[in-house]
Structure formats: C-alpha cells, structure tokens
Tab-separated table of C-alpha atoms in Angstrom:
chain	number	residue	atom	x	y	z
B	1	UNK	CA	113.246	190.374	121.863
B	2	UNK	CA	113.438	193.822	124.011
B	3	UNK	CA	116.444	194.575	125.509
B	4	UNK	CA	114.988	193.954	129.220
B	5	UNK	CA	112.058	191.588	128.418
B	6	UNK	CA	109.410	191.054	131.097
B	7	UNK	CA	110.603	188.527	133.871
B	8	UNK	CA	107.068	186.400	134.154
B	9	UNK	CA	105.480	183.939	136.764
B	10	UNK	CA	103.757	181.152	135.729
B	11	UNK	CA	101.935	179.331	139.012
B	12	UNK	CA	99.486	177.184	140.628
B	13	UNK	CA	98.496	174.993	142.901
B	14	UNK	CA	101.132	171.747	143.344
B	15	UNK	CA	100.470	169.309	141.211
B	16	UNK	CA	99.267	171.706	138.258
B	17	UNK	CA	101.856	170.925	135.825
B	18	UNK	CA	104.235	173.737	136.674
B	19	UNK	CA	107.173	171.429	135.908
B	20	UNK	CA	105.730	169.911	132.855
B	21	UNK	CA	105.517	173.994	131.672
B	22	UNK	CA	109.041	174.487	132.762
B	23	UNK	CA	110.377	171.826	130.871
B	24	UNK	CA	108.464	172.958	127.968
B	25	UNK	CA	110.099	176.736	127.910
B	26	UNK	CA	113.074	175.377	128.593
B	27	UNK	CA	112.671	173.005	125.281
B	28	UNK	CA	111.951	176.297	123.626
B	29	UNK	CA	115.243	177.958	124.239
B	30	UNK	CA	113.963	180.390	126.826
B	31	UNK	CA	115.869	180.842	130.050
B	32	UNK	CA	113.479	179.339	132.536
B	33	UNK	CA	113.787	178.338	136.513
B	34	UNK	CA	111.310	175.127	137.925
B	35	UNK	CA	110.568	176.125	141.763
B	36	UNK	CA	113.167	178.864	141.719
B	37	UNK	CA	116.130	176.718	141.350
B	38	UNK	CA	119.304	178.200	139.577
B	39	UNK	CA	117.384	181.319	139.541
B	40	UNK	CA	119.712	184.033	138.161
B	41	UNK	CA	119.416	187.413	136.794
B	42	UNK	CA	118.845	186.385	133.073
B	43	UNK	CA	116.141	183.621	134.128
B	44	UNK	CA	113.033	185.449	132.498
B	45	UNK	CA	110.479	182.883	133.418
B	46	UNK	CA	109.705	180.966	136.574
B	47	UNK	CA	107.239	177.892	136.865
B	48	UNK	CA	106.590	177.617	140.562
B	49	UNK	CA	104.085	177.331	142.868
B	50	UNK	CA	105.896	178.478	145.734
B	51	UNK	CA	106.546	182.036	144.529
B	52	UNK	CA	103.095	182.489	144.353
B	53	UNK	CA	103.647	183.974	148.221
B	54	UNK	CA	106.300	186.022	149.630
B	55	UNK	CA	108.717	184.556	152.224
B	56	UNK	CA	110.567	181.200	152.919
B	57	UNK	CA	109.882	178.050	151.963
B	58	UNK	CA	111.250	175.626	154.596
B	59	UNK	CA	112.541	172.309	153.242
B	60	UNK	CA	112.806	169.423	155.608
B	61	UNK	CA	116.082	169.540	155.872
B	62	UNK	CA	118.351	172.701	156.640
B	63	UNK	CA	117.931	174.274	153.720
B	64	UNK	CA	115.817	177.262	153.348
B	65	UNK	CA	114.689	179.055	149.741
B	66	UNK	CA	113.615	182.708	149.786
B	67	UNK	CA	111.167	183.551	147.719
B	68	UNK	CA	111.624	186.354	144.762
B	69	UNK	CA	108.836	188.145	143.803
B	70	UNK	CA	110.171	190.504	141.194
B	71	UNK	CA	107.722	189.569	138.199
B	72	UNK	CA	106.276	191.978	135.837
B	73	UNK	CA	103.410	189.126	135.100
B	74	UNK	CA	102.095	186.373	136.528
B	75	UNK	CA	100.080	183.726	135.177
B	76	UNK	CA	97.806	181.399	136.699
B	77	UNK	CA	97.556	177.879	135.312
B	78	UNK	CA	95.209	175.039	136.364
B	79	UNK	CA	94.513	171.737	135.864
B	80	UNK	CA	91.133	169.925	136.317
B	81	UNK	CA	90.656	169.379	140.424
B	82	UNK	CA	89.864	166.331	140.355
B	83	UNK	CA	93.346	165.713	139.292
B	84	UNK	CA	95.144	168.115	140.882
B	85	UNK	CA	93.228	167.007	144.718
B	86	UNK	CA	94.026	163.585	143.919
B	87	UNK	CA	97.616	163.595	143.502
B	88	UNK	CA	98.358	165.843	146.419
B	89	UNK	CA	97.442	163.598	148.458
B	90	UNK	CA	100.805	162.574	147.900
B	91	UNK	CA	102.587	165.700	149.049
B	92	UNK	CA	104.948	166.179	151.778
B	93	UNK	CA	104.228	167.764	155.215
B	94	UNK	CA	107.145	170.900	154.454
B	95	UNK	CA	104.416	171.406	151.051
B	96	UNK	CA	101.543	171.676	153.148
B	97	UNK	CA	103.032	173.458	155.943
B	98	UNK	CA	104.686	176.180	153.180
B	99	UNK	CA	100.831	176.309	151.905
B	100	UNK	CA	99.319	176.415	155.954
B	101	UNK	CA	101.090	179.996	156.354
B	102	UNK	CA	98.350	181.704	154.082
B	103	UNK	CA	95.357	179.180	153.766
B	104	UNK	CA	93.312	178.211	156.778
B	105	UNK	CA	93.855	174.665	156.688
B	106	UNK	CA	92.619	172.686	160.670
B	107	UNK	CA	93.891	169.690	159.176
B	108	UNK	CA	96.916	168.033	160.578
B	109	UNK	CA	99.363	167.434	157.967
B	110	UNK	CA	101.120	163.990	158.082
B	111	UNK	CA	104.539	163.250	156.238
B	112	UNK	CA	102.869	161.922	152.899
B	113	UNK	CA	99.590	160.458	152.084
B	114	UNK	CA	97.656	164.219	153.008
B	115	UNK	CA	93.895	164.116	154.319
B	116	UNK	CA	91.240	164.607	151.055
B	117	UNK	CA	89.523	167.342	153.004
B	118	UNK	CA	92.942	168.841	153.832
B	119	UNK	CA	93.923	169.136	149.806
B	120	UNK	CA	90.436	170.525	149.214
B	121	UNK	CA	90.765	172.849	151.389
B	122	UNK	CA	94.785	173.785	149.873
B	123	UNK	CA	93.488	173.921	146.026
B	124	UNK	CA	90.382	176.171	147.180
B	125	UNK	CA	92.852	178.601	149.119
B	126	UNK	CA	95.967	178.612	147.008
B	127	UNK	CA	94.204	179.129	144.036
B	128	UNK	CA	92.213	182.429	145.436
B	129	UNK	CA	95.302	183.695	146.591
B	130	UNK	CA	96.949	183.100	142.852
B	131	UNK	CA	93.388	184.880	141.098
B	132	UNK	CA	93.633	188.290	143.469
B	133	UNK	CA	97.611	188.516	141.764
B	134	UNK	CA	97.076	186.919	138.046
B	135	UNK	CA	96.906	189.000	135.113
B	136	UNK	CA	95.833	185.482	132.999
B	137	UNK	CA	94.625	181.985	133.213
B	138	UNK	CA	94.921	178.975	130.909
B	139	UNK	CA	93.937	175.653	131.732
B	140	UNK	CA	96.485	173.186	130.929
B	141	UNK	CA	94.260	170.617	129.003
B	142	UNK	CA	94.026	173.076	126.731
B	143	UNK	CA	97.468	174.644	126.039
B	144	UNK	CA	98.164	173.234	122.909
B	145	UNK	CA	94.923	174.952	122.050
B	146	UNK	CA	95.374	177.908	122.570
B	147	UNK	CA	99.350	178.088	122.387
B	148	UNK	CA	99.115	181.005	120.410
B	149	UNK	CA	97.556	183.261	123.331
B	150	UNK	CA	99.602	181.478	125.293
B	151	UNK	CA	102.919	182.871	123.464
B	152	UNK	CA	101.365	186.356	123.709
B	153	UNK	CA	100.626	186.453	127.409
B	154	UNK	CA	104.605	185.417	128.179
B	155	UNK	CA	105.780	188.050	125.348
B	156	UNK	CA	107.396	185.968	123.094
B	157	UNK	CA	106.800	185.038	119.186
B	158	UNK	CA	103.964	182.961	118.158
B	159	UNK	CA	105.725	179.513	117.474
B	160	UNK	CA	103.965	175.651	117.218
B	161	UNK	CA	104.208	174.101	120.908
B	162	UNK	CA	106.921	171.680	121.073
B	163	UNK	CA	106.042	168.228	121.442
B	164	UNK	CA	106.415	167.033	124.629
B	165	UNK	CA	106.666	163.455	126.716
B	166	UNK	CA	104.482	162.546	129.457
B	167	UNK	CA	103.493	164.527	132.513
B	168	UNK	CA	105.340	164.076	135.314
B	169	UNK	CA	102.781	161.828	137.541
B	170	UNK	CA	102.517	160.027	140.212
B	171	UNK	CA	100.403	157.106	141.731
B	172	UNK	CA	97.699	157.805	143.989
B	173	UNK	CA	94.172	157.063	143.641
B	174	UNK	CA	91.774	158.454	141.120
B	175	UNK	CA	89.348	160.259	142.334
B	176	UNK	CA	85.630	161.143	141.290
B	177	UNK	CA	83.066	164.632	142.626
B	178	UNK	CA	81.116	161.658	144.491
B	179	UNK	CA	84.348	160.990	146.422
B	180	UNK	CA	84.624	164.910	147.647
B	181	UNK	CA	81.176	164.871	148.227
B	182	UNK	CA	81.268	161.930	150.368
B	183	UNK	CA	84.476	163.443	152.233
B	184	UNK	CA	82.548	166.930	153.281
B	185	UNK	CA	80.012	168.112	150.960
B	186	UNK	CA	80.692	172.040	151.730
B	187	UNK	CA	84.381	171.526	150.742
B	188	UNK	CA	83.023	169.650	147.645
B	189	UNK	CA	80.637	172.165	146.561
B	190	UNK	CA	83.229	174.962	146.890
B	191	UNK	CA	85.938	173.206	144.578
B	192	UNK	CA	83.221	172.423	141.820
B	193	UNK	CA	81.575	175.647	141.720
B	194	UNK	CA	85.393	177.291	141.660
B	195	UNK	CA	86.229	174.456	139.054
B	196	UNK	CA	83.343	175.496	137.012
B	197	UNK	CA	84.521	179.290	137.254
B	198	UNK	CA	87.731	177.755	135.519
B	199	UNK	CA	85.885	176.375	132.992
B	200	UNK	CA	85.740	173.179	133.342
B	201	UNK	CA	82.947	170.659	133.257
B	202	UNK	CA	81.789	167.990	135.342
C-alpha cells in the first residue's frame, strides 16, 4: 500500500447501499467512515451520500456535520430506481431538505412518508450532480461481478468480496414504472431513460 494512499468517495443517492458498502470495506480491514462519522485523518474511504455536496448537513436536532471534500476519487454507485424511489419515500424531512439546497425540488417535504414525485425528482437531481464529479460507476447488483474492477477503482489488491448479510432495508411499498408513470409521466420518463443510461433494464 503507498505511503499516502488515495483518500476515495464512494456516493449516491440515499438509499443506494452506501452503508451496505461501508460495512463491506470495513469487513475488509480498510479504514472506512459511513456518512462521515468518526472521520479522521487515516479514514481512506468514505461511503456517503451527503459528501457528495459541499457544506452542512443540518440534523434535526442541534447538531450540525460539515462536509469534507478532500477526495482524490469519487465513485458513483447506484442501485436500480425503482428501488432506490421506493424506499425514500421513507426519508426524513432534514434528508430532503440537505438534498433541496442543490436540486430543484417544489415539493413540500413532510417529516417521513416523502411525496413519489418529490423522490423522483431527488434521484434525477442528486444523481446528475454525482455524474458531473465521478471518475466511475458500478451498479450495486452487480458488485460481486465485477469486484475485481471494483478493487482497482478504490486502489487496493484484487481480493474475493467478502460475504456479506442482508441489506440494510426498510418497509415501504414496492413500486413498479406504471406507478411513476401514473404519478407524472415527465418525471417517469426522465428516471427510466437516466436508469437505462445506468444500465439497467426495464
């Protein structure tokens, strides 16, 4: 490993699986922070969708995180939309409102239990912002596929991927491209054809 290895993002929109990645570095050995926390000098890789942005993220209590942006590489990973829209839904208003300082979003975010048009309109934005910074995508349906590229992107030695538990999930309804559709057809159209882009299939 070189003496000052490359300090690497790893990001996308909430719900992607950031932690699930986080856990898995961390199972690896490699000094790793989930959303910035216990983020110290030696942490070489962050999992976070927040540091995608500069700035603060303001919790909903007094408590305020500032984001570091100090990476040498960031990496952008998805997860099929329909997934992804489905469980943020579930997010919390300080999410959204984080999110609502760089994505035009006229939706009025609610405590929990987010508009569907309102979390289209988050994955379409966030994600942009995430492609004009990334230097590589993976989907995550596919890491242990490709774990080898994977290994090479962060800059450490080809190894097997570790086996790993279930996602972290949680309930909300499942969702189908006739449910966005039926929710604004514009919005709909714009998270296939971007979903598509990703490489994923209907």
């Amino acid at each position: 490993m070189p003496e000052n290895p490359e300090r690497v993002l790893i990001t996308g929109h909430p719900r992607s699986g950031t932690k699930f990645t986080a856990k898995m570095l961390k199972r690896m050995g490699y000094p790793t922070s989930y959303e910035g926390h216990r983020l110290g000098r030696k942490t070489r890789f962050v999992s976070s969708w927040k540091h995608a942005m500069p700035g603060v993220f303001e919790y909903r209590y007094p408590r305020r995180m500032r984001l570091d942006q100090e990476f040498d590489r960031i990496i952008h990973q998805v997860r099929h939309p329909l997934k992804v829209i489905a469980s943020s839904t579930t997010l919390f208003d300080a999410t959204i409102d984080h999110i609502k300082k760089y994505v035009d979003i006229p939706e009025p975010t609610v405590h929990k239990h987010q508009p569907l048009s309102l979390c289209m309109r988050s994955w379409i934005g966030w994600n942009r912002l995430i492609e004009d910074k990334a230097d590589w995508r993976f989907r995550l349906e596919e890491l242990r596929d490709i774990f080898p590229e994977f290994c090479r992107q962060l800059g450490i030695p080809e190894q097997p991927m570790p086996s790993m538990g279930k996602r972290n999930t949680r309930r909300h309804t499942d969702l189908t491209w006739a449910d966005l559709y039926r929710e604004d057809e514009d919005l709909a159209a714009e998270v296939q054809a971007m979903a598509r882009r990703y490489g994923y299939e209907d």
